Coordinates of C-alpha atoms in Angstrom, one line a residue:
Chain H
M116 CA 69.2 -208.7 -21.4
A117 CA 69.2 -211.6 -18.9
T118 CA 72.9 -211.2 -18.1
L119 CA 72.5 -207.5 -17.6
V120 CA 69.8 -208.0 -15.0
R121 CA 72.0 -210.5 -13.2
T122 CA 74.8 -208.0 -13.0
F123 CA 72.6 -205.3 -11.5
A124 CA 71.2 -207.8 -8.9
F125 CA 74.8 -208.5 -8.0
A126 CA 75.6 -204.9 -7.6
I127 CA 72.7 -204.3 -5.3
I128 CA 73.6 -207.3 -3.1
A129 CA 77.2 -206.0 -3.0
A130 CA 76.1 -202.6 -2.0
F131 CA 74.2 -204.1 1.0
A132 CA 77.0 -206.4 1.9
V133 CA 79.7 -203.8 2.2
G134 CA 77.4 -201.4 4.1
S135 CA 77.1 -197.7 3.8
A136 CA 80.7 -196.9 4.5
R137 CA 81.9 -198.2 1.2
A138 CA 78.6 -197.5 -0.7
T139 CA 80.3 -195.0 -3.0
E140 CA 82.6 -197.7 -4.3
V141 CA 79.6 -199.7 -5.6
P142 CA 77.4 -197.2 -7.5
P143 CA 73.7 -197.9 -7.9
P144 CA 72.8 -200.2 -10.8
F145 CA 72.9 -198.6 -14.2
A146 CA 70.6 -199.9 -16.9
L147 CA 71.4 -199.4 -20.5
K148 CA 68.5 -199.4 -22.9
S149 CA 68.7 -200.2 -26.6
I150 CA 68.0 -197.3 -28.9
S151 CA 66.9 -196.6 -32.4
V152 CA 66.9 -193.1 -33.8
E153 CA 66.6 -191.3 -37.1
L154 CA 69.2 -188.7 -38.2
P155 CA 68.0 -185.7 -40.1
T156 CA 69.1 -185.3 -43.7
S157 CA 70.0 -182.2 -45.6
D158 CA 68.7 -181.3 -49.1
R159 CA 70.8 -178.1 -49.3
T160 CA 72.6 -177.8 -52.6
F161 CA 75.2 -175.2 -53.7
P162 CA 74.2 -171.7 -54.7
Y163 CA 73.9 -171.1 -58.4
G164 CA 77.0 -170.3 -60.4
P165 CA 79.2 -171.8 -63.2
G166 CA 80.1 -175.3 -62.2
V167 CA 77.3 -175.8 -59.6
A168 CA 76.2 -179.1 -61.1
V169 CA 79.7 -180.5 -60.7
M170 CA 79.8 -179.2 -57.1
D171 CA 76.4 -180.9 -56.3
A172 CA 77.6 -184.1 -57.9
N173 CA 80.9 -184.3 -56.1
C174 CA 80.9 -182.4 -52.9
L175 CA 77.7 -183.7 -51.2
I176 CA 78.7 -187.4 -51.2
C177 CA 80.4 -187.5 -47.8
H178 CA 79.3 -184.4 -46.1
S179 CA 76.4 -181.9 -46.5
A180 CA 76.9 -178.5 -48.1
G181 CA 77.4 -176.8 -44.7
M182 CA 80.9 -178.2 -44.5
V183 CA 81.8 -176.1 -47.6
L184 CA 79.5 -173.1 -47.3
N185 CA 80.6 -172.3 -43.7
Q186 CA 84.2 -172.1 -44.7
P187 CA 85.8 -168.6 -44.7
A188 CA 87.0 -167.0 -47.9
L189 CA 90.1 -168.9 -48.9
S190 CA 92.7 -168.4 -51.7
K191 CA 92.6 -170.4 -54.9
T192 CA 95.7 -172.3 -53.7
A193 CA 94.0 -173.2 -50.5
W194 CA 90.8 -174.5 -52.3
D195 CA 93.0 -176.4 -54.7
G196 CA 94.7 -178.1 -51.8
I197 CA 91.4 -178.9 -50.1
V198 CA 89.9 -180.5 -53.3
H199 CA 93.1 -182.6 -53.9
K200 CA 93.0 -183.7 -50.2
M201 CA 89.4 -184.9 -50.7
V202 CA 90.6 -187.0 -53.6
K203 CA 93.9 -188.3 -52.3
V204 CA 93.3 -188.7 -48.6
Y205 CA 89.5 -189.3 -48.3
K206 CA 89.2 -191.1 -51.7
A207 CA 86.5 -188.7 -53.2
P208 CA 85.5 -190.2 -56.5
I209 CA 86.1 -187.1 -58.6
E210 CA 87.1 -187.1 -62.3
E211 CA 90.4 -185.3 -62.8
A212 CA 88.7 -183.1 -65.4
D213 CA 86.2 -181.8 -62.9
I214 CA 88.8 -180.6 -60.3
A215 CA 89.5 -177.3 -62.2
T216 CA 85.7 -176.6 -62.4
I217 CA 85.3 -177.2 -58.7
V218 CA 88.3 -175.0 -57.7
D219 CA 87.0 -172.3 -60.0
Y220 CA 83.6 -172.4 -58.5
L221 CA 84.9 -172.3 -55.0
T222 CA 87.3 -169.4 -55.8
A223 CA 84.5 -167.5 -57.5
T224 CA 82.0 -168.0 -54.6
K225 CA 84.3 -168.3 -51.6
G226 CA 87.6 -166.9 -52.7
A227 CA 89.8 -164.6 -50.7
K228 CA 89.5 -161.1 -52.2
Chain R
M247 CA 90.0 -159.5 -33.0
T248 CA 88.7 -156.2 -34.5
A249 CA 86.6 -153.9 -32.4
S250 CA 83.6 -154.3 -34.7
S251 CA 83.5 -158.1 -34.6
A252 CA 83.9 -158.0 -30.8
F253 CA 81.1 -155.6 -30.3
S254 CA 78.2 -157.3 -32.0
Y255 CA 77.2 -160.7 -30.8
P256 CA 73.5 -160.9 -31.1
T257 CA 73.0 -164.4 -29.8
T258 CA 70.1 -165.3 -31.9
R259 CA 67.7 -163.6 -34.2
R260 CA 64.8 -164.7 -36.2
R261 CA 65.2 -164.8 -39.9
L262 CA 61.9 -164.5 -41.7
L263 CA 61.8 -166.1 -45.1
G264 CA 59.2 -164.7 -47.5
Q265 CA 57.1 -161.7 -46.8
A266 CA 54.8 -162.7 -43.9
S267 CA 56.8 -161.2 -41.1
A268 CA 53.8 -159.4 -39.6
L269 CA 52.1 -162.8 -39.3
G270 CA 55.2 -164.3 -37.9
A271 CA 55.4 -161.7 -35.1
L272 CA 51.8 -162.6 -34.1
S273 CA 52.4 -166.3 -34.1
L274 CA 53.6 -167.9 -30.9
V275 CA 55.0 -171.1 -32.5
A276 CA 57.9 -170.6 -34.9
P277 CA 56.5 -171.1 -38.4
A278 CA 58.3 -173.5 -40.8
W279 CA 59.7 -170.6 -42.8
A280 CA 61.3 -168.9 -39.8
E281 CA 64.7 -170.0 -38.6
E282 CA 66.5 -169.1 -35.4
L283 CA 70.0 -168.1 -36.1
A284 CA 73.1 -168.0 -33.9
N285 CA 75.8 -165.5 -34.7
L286 CA 79.2 -166.7 -33.8
G287 CA 81.0 -163.4 -34.6
L288 CA 83.7 -165.0 -36.7
P289 CA 86.2 -162.6 -38.3
G290 CA 85.4 -162.2 -42.0
G291 CA 82.4 -164.6 -41.6
P292 CA 80.3 -166.4 -42.5
S293 CA 79.1 -166.2 -38.9
E294 CA 75.4 -167.2 -38.9
R295 CA 74.3 -170.7 -38.3
P296 CA 70.8 -172.1 -37.9
L297 CA 69.7 -173.3 -34.4
T298 CA 68.2 -176.8 -34.6
K299 CA 66.3 -179.2 -32.5
A300 CA 66.1 -181.8 -35.3
F301 CA 68.7 -184.3 -33.9
P302 CA 67.7 -187.2 -31.8
Q303 CA 68.3 -186.9 -28.0
K304 CA 69.6 -183.4 -28.5
G305 CA 68.0 -180.1 -27.5
E306 CA 68.7 -176.8 -29.2
M307 CA 72.1 -176.9 -30.9
I308 CA 74.0 -174.7 -33.4
L309 CA 74.0 -176.5 -36.7
Q310 CA 77.5 -176.5 -38.2
R311 CA 76.9 -179.5 -40.6
T312 CA 73.9 -181.9 -40.9
R313 CA 75.9 -184.9 -42.3
A314 CA 78.1 -186.1 -40.7
P315 CA 76.7 -184.2 -37.7
L316 CA 78.6 -181.3 -36.3
L317 CA 76.6 -179.6 -33.6
E318 CA 77.8 -176.8 -31.3
S319 CA 76.5 -175.9 -27.9
P320 CA 74.8 -172.5 -27.7
F321 CA 77.2 -170.6 -25.4
E322 CA 74.3 -169.7 -22.9
V323 CA 74.5 -173.4 -21.7
F324 CA 77.8 -172.7 -20.0
D325 CA 76.3 -170.2 -17.6
K326 CA 73.9 -172.7 -16.2
G327 CA 76.4 -174.7 -14.2
V328 CA 79.7 -176.6 -14.6
F329 CA 78.0 -179.7 -16.1
T330 CA 76.8 -179.5 -19.6
P331 CA 73.3 -181.0 -20.1
N332 CA 73.6 -184.2 -22.2
D333 CA 71.1 -182.9 -24.7
Q334 CA 73.3 -179.9 -25.4
L335 CA 76.9 -181.3 -25.3
F336 CA 78.5 -180.7 -28.7
V337 CA 78.5 -183.4 -31.4
R338 CA 81.3 -184.2 -33.9
W339 CA 81.5 -187.1 -36.4
H340 CA 84.0 -187.5 -39.2
W341 CA 82.2 -190.0 -41.4
A342 CA 78.5 -190.2 -42.0
V343 CA 78.0 -193.9 -41.8
I344 CA 76.7 -194.0 -38.2
P345 CA 74.5 -196.8 -36.9
T346 CA 71.1 -195.5 -35.8
E347 CA 70.1 -198.6 -34.0
I348 CA 72.1 -200.1 -31.1
K349 CA 71.0 -203.2 -29.3
V350 CA 72.5 -203.5 -25.8
D351 CA 72.3 -207.3 -25.6
T352 CA 74.3 -208.0 -28.8
Y353 CA 76.8 -205.2 -28.5
R354 CA 80.4 -206.5 -28.2
I355 CA 83.8 -204.8 -27.7
A356 CA 86.8 -206.7 -29.1
V357 CA 90.1 -206.5 -27.2
R358 CA 92.7 -207.9 -29.5
G359 CA 96.2 -207.6 -31.0
H360 CA 99.2 -207.9 -28.7
V361 CA 97.4 -209.6 -25.8
K362 CA 97.4 -213.0 -24.2
N363 CA 93.7 -213.6 -24.5
E364 CA 91.6 -211.9 -27.2
L365 CA 88.3 -210.9 -25.7
S366 CA 84.8 -210.2 -27.0
L367 CA 83.1 -208.3 -24.1
S368 CA 79.4 -207.8 -23.8
L369 CA 78.1 -204.7 -22.1
A370 CA 77.3 -206.9 -19.1
D371 CA 80.9 -208.1 -18.9
L372 CA 82.1 -204.6 -19.1
M373 CA 79.7 -203.3 -16.4
S374 CA 80.8 -206.1 -14.0
L375 CA 84.2 -204.5 -13.7
P376 CA 84.9 -202.0 -10.8
R377 CA 83.3 -198.7 -11.6
V378 CA 84.8 -195.2 -11.5
E379 CA 83.2 -191.8 -12.0
L380 CA 85.1 -188.7 -13.1
A381 CA 84.2 -185.2 -14.1
A382 CA 86.1 -184.2 -17.3
V383 CA 85.9 -181.6 -20.0
N384 CA 85.4 -182.9 -23.5
Q385 CA 86.8 -180.4 -26.0
C386 CA 87.3 -180.6 -29.7
S387 CA 90.9 -180.0 -30.9
G388 CA 89.4 -177.3 -33.2
N389 CA 87.2 -175.6 -30.7
S390 CA 87.2 -171.9 -31.5
R391 CA 88.8 -172.5 -34.9
G392 CA 86.6 -169.9 -36.5
F393 CA 88.5 -167.1 -34.5
F394 CA 91.8 -168.0 -36.1
E395 CA 93.3 -165.1 -38.1
P396 CA 94.3 -165.7 -40.9
R397 CA 91.3 -168.1 -41.1
V398 CA 91.9 -171.8 -41.7
A399 CA 89.7 -174.5 -43.2
G400 CA 87.9 -177.1 -41.0
G401 CA 84.9 -177.2 -38.8
E402 CA 84.2 -173.4 -38.3
W403 CA 83.4 -173.6 -34.6
G404 CA 82.8 -170.7 -32.2
N405 CA 83.6 -171.5 -28.6
G406 CA 80.9 -174.1 -28.1
A407 CA 82.7 -177.3 -29.2
M408 CA 83.3 -178.2 -25.6
G409 CA 81.4 -179.5 -22.6
N410 CA 81.8 -181.0 -19.2
A411 CA 80.2 -184.2 -17.8
K412 CA 80.4 -186.7 -15.0
W413 CA 81.5 -189.9 -16.8
L414 CA 80.7 -193.2 -15.2
G415 CA 82.4 -196.3 -16.4
V416 CA 85.3 -198.7 -16.0
R417 CA 89.1 -198.3 -16.2
L418 CA 90.7 -199.2 -19.5
K419 CA 93.5 -200.6 -17.4
D420 CA 91.1 -203.2 -16.0
V421 CA 89.9 -204.2 -19.4
L422 CA 93.5 -204.5 -20.7
D423 CA 94.5 -206.6 -17.6
K424 CA 91.6 -208.9 -18.3
A425 CA 93.1 -209.6 -21.8
G426 CA 96.7 -209.6 -20.5
V427 CA 98.9 -207.2 -22.4
K428 CA 102.0 -209.0 -23.8
D429 CA 105.5 -207.6 -23.3
G430 CA 106.6 -205.2 -26.0
A431 CA 103.2 -203.5 -26.4
Q432 CA 103.6 -199.9 -27.6
C433 CA 100.2 -198.4 -28.0
V434 CA 96.5 -199.1 -28.0
R435 CA 94.3 -198.2 -31.0
F436 CA 90.6 -197.6 -30.7
G437 CA 87.8 -197.8 -33.2
G438 CA 84.0 -197.3 -33.2
L439 CA 81.1 -198.4 -35.2
D440 CA 81.2 -195.4 -37.6
E441 CA 82.5 -196.2 -41.1
P442 CA 83.8 -194.1 -44.1
M443 CA 81.4 -193.2 -46.9
V444 CA 83.6 -194.7 -49.7
E445 CA 85.7 -197.7 -50.0
G446 CA 89.4 -197.4 -49.4
A447 CA 89.0 -194.2 -47.3
P448 CA 90.6 -194.1 -43.8
K449 CA 88.4 -195.4 -41.1
F450 CA 88.4 -193.2 -38.0
T451 CA 90.7 -194.7 -35.4
K452 CA 92.9 -193.2 -32.7
S453 CA 95.6 -194.5 -30.5
I454 CA 97.4 -193.6 -27.3
A455 CA 100.7 -194.9 -25.8
I456 CA 100.4 -198.1 -23.7
D457 CA 101.5 -196.4 -20.5
H458 CA 98.9 -193.8 -20.9
A459 CA 96.3 -196.4 -21.7
R460 CA 97.2 -198.1 -18.4
D461 CA 97.3 -195.0 -16.2
G462 CA 94.1 -195.9 -14.4
E463 CA 92.4 -192.7 -15.5
V464 CA 91.6 -193.5 -19.1
M465 CA 88.2 -195.1 -19.0
L466 CA 85.3 -196.6 -20.9
A467 CA 82.2 -194.7 -20.1
F468 CA 78.6 -195.9 -20.2
G469 CA 77.2 -193.1 -18.1
M470 CA 77.1 -189.4 -18.7
N471 CA 75.7 -187.1 -16.0
G472 CA 73.9 -190.1 -14.6
E473 CA 72.3 -191.3 -17.8
Q474 CA 73.3 -193.4 -20.7
L475 CA 75.1 -191.4 -23.5
P476 CA 73.0 -189.9 -26.3
L477 CA 73.7 -191.9 -29.5
L478 CA 75.4 -188.9 -31.1
N479 CA 77.8 -188.6 -28.1
G480 CA 78.9 -192.2 -28.5
F481 CA 76.3 -194.6 -27.0
P482 CA 76.7 -197.1 -25.6
I483 CA 80.5 -196.8 -24.8
R484 CA 82.8 -193.9 -25.2
L485 CA 86.5 -193.8 -24.5
I486 CA 87.3 -191.0 -22.0
V487 CA 90.9 -189.6 -22.1
P488 CA 90.9 -187.0 -19.2
G489 CA 92.8 -183.9 -20.0
W490 CA 93.3 -184.8 -23.7
Y491 CA 91.4 -183.4 -26.6
S492 CA 88.2 -185.0 -27.7
T493 CA 89.6 -186.6 -30.9
Y494 CA 90.9 -189.4 -28.7
W495 CA 87.5 -189.9 -27.0
V496 CA 86.4 -192.6 -29.5
K497 CA 82.6 -192.9 -29.7
M498 CA 80.5 -196.2 -30.1
L499 CA 83.7 -197.9 -29.1
N500 CA 83.8 -201.5 -30.3
N501 CA 87.5 -202.2 -31.0
I502 CA 90.5 -202.1 -28.7
E503 CA 93.7 -203.2 -30.4
V504 CA 97.0 -203.5 -28.6
L505 CA 99.9 -202.8 -31.0
D506 CA 103.6 -203.9 -30.6
G507 CA 104.7 -201.0 -32.9
P508 CA 103.7 -197.4 -33.6
D509 CA 100.2 -196.7 -35.1
D510 CA 100.7 -195.7 -38.7
Q511 CA 97.0 -195.2 -39.6
F512 CA 95.9 -191.8 -41.0
W513 CA 94.0 -190.2 -38.1
T514 CA 96.8 -190.7 -35.6
A515 CA 99.9 -190.6 -37.8
K516 CA 98.9 -187.9 -40.3
A517 CA 95.9 -185.9 -39.1
Y518 CA 95.4 -184.0 -35.9
M519 CA 99.0 -182.8 -36.0
I520 CA 100.2 -179.7 -34.1
P521 CA 103.5 -177.8 -34.3
D522 CA 105.8 -179.1 -31.5
T523 CA 106.2 -175.6 -30.0
P524 CA 104.9 -173.9 -26.8
G525 CA 101.1 -173.4 -27.2
A526 CA 101.1 -175.1 -30.7
N527 CA 102.0 -171.8 -32.1
M528 CA 103.7 -171.0 -35.5
K529 CA 103.7 -168.4 -38.2
P530 CA 101.5 -168.7 -41.2
G531 CA 103.6 -170.0 -44.1
E532 CA 106.5 -171.0 -41.7
K533 CA 108.4 -174.0 -43.2
D534 CA 110.1 -177.1 -41.6
V535 CA 108.2 -177.0 -38.3
K536 CA 108.3 -180.3 -36.5
M537 CA 104.7 -181.6 -36.1
V538 CA 103.5 -184.0 -33.5
P539 CA 100.0 -185.6 -32.7
I540 CA 97.8 -183.3 -30.6
N541 CA 97.7 -184.3 -27.0
R542 CA 97.1 -182.5 -23.6
M543 CA 94.7 -179.7 -23.3
V544 CA 95.7 -176.2 -22.1
P545 CA 93.9 -173.8 -19.7
R546 CA 90.9 -171.7 -20.8
S547 CA 88.4 -169.4 -19.2
F548 CA 85.3 -167.5 -20.3
V549 CA 82.8 -165.0 -19.1
T550 CA 79.4 -166.7 -19.2
N551 CA 76.9 -164.2 -17.8
F552 CA 77.4 -161.4 -20.3
R553 CA 77.8 -161.6 -24.1
G554 CA 80.0 -159.0 -25.8
G555 CA 78.0 -155.9 -26.6
E556 CA 75.6 -156.2 -23.6
R557 CA 75.0 -152.9 -21.8
L558 CA 75.9 -152.5 -18.1
R559 CA 74.7 -149.8 -15.7
A560 CA 77.4 -147.3 -14.6
G561 CA 78.3 -147.6 -10.9
A562 CA 76.0 -150.5 -10.3
P563 CA 77.5 -153.5 -8.4
T564 CA 77.6 -156.1 -11.2
P565 CA 78.3 -159.8 -10.7
L566 CA 80.7 -161.3 -13.3
R567 CA 81.0 -165.0 -13.6
G568 CA 82.1 -167.7 -15.9
I569 CA 83.8 -171.1 -16.3
A570 CA 87.5 -172.1 -16.4
F571 CA 89.3 -175.3 -16.9
G572 CA 93.0 -176.2 -16.5
G573 CA 93.3 -178.6 -19.4
D574 CA 95.4 -181.5 -18.2
A575 CA 95.7 -180.2 -14.6
G576 CA 93.3 -178.5 -12.1
V577 CA 92.5 -174.8 -12.0
K578 CA 94.9 -173.0 -9.7
A579 CA 93.6 -169.4 -10.2
V580 CA 91.3 -167.3 -12.4
E581 CA 92.0 -163.6 -12.6
V582 CA 90.0 -160.8 -14.1
S583 CA 91.3 -157.6 -15.6
T584 CA 89.2 -154.5 -16.5
D585 CA 92.1 -152.3 -17.6
G586 CA 93.3 -154.1 -20.7
G587 CA 95.5 -156.5 -18.8
A588 CA 97.5 -153.9 -16.7
T589 CA 96.2 -155.2 -13.4
W590 CA 94.5 -158.5 -12.5
T591 CA 92.2 -159.4 -9.6
Q592 CA 91.7 -163.0 -8.3
A593 CA 88.2 -164.3 -8.9
K594 CA 86.5 -166.5 -6.4
L595 CA 86.5 -170.2 -7.4
G596 CA 83.4 -172.4 -7.2
T597 CA 83.1 -176.0 -6.1
D598 CA 86.1 -178.2 -7.1
E599 CA 84.5 -181.1 -9.1
G600 CA 87.9 -182.6 -9.9
K601 CA 91.0 -181.5 -11.8
Y602 CA 89.6 -182.2 -15.3
S603 CA 86.3 -180.5 -14.7
F604 CA 85.0 -177.0 -15.5
R605 CA 85.2 -174.8 -12.5
Q606 CA 83.0 -171.8 -12.0
W607 CA 84.5 -168.4 -11.1
S608 CA 82.9 -165.2 -9.9
T609 CA 83.7 -161.7 -8.9
Q610 CA 81.9 -158.3 -8.7
I611 CA 82.7 -155.1 -10.5
E612 CA 81.3 -151.5 -10.4
P613 CA 81.9 -150.3 -13.9
A614 CA 82.4 -146.6 -14.8
A615 CA 80.6 -145.2 -17.8
G616 CA 82.4 -145.9 -21.1
N617 CA 83.6 -149.0 -22.8
L618 CA 84.5 -151.7 -20.4
T619 CA 86.9 -154.5 -21.4
V620 CA 86.8 -157.6 -19.4
M621 CA 89.7 -160.0 -19.7
V622 CA 89.8 -163.3 -17.9
R623 CA 92.7 -165.7 -17.6
C624 CA 93.2 -169.1 -16.0
T625 CA 96.4 -170.6 -14.6
N626 CA 96.5 -174.3 -14.1
M627 CA 98.1 -176.4 -11.3
N628 CA 101.2 -176.9 -13.5
G629 CA 101.7 -173.1 -13.6
L630 CA 100.6 -172.8 -17.2
T631 CA 98.7 -169.5 -17.9
Q632 CA 96.6 -168.6 -20.9
P633 CA 98.6 -166.5 -23.4
A634 CA 97.9 -162.8 -24.2
T635 CA 98.3 -163.3 -27.9
P636 CA 96.4 -166.0 -29.9
N637 CA 98.3 -169.0 -31.2
W638 CA 98.1 -170.0 -34.9
N639 CA 98.7 -173.2 -36.7
P640 CA 97.3 -174.4 -40.1
S641 CA 94.7 -176.7 -38.7
G642 CA 93.2 -174.3 -36.2
F643 CA 93.9 -176.4 -33.1
M644 CA 94.3 -175.5 -29.4
R645 CA 93.2 -172.0 -29.3
N646 CA 93.4 -170.7 -25.7
V647 CA 94.2 -167.0 -25.9
I648 CA 92.9 -164.8 -23.0
E649 CA 89.3 -164.0 -23.9
T650 CA 88.2 -160.3 -24.0
T651 CA 84.6 -159.3 -23.6
H652 CA 83.6 -155.7 -24.6
L653 CA 80.7 -154.3 -22.6
P654 CA 79.3 -150.7 -23.1
V655 CA 78.6 -149.0 -19.7
A656 CA 76.1 -146.1 -19.4

């Protein structure tokens, strides 16, 4: 913090030194304050249906359920592509055998009619 | 957009869970089982999202996703002025490992890679550099994605993944000069304190070309509308890339790496790609389209003092107003049409806060009874005008079609 205070003192002196004509070039001191916050969590799980346990186990690791539930109705091909992207690109630790269950769940609950 | 979806935009309504609605109506404080909802009017839905005040340093926001946070500004915010309040500017994180405690006296920003002197800058070091202040729109690449038809996967935003602020900070150029960029530098890559959830997953980093990084406009901001940034908007330091989409505006910036080759990391080389066509437009299913990293923003404009479906009085002088921005250039003109785009009238422009800022526009109409259609379009200083038909691309990026607001008049 000590160094920060020095910097601000310097800025104030500089502002006086250059006079009002150039005051806009030396903006008023700006103090940053340390912060500590808490982020809310979500306990939302997936709506009941065949495969819901596999969904809850695999699709809530990196993002909360809203990511999936706010999606529009998508084709089975599109859901298959998304689930494979989660595994290949984002390294979702999903068992190969569970992928079909997940795609079926998504197609049944959020599939394009 | 279908007539039905365009006509019903109740901004919020109270959803009462359980059976105690009579009690809820009597109660002044929202009970725990009542939830305010925003309706985004997305074609095919789902359109309803909870409104939340649960996030630190943020006021009422539309909850798109709790973790990693995706929070949208309620659209009413944009009618209050051209600067978006800090507590209501949208929030977007890719990975959920986000530090919740930041100490200003130990925070360091590394400047490294293809430079003469690698640096580890404290916030005091950074703030001792010459300061600049600039108004600039911060807009998600996927703002308005939820209106794409056919629909595409991603953050299903309405129009509120944007905001405008006065950013106070220092020039990236000055920081790079302090380190001394070596000959042959090609681009600069930026990383923040956020980390992936699982091992081996791609950390979120972005890069821009070296000449862009040194253009004197790209900056490291510590101030936002006169205050420090909310943690969720990137406290303590955020990269500001005026005129470019928000994906480049790396939050909690702690790593600046000069590269002597192209950036081959996922988020720049593979994600955030748009078709290399005018307006980033292609046909669904079209093959062999050349893709390039998303870059400069395009003009947009909105009506802010009426929501679609609001009733107007026939023959009454009625003020119309809204906001516009030119993208990577200033606003040259905003025009309004009330006859389906056959004729256009120039709107009056408000104070010019700089070429990257929102600009307010206003006009007055005396609507005749019937169904009024208000269209608004912005032309930027480069002569680029908003298109009459929506663009489409598989990631739902860069929507900027002329917006149409339907208002019944009686």
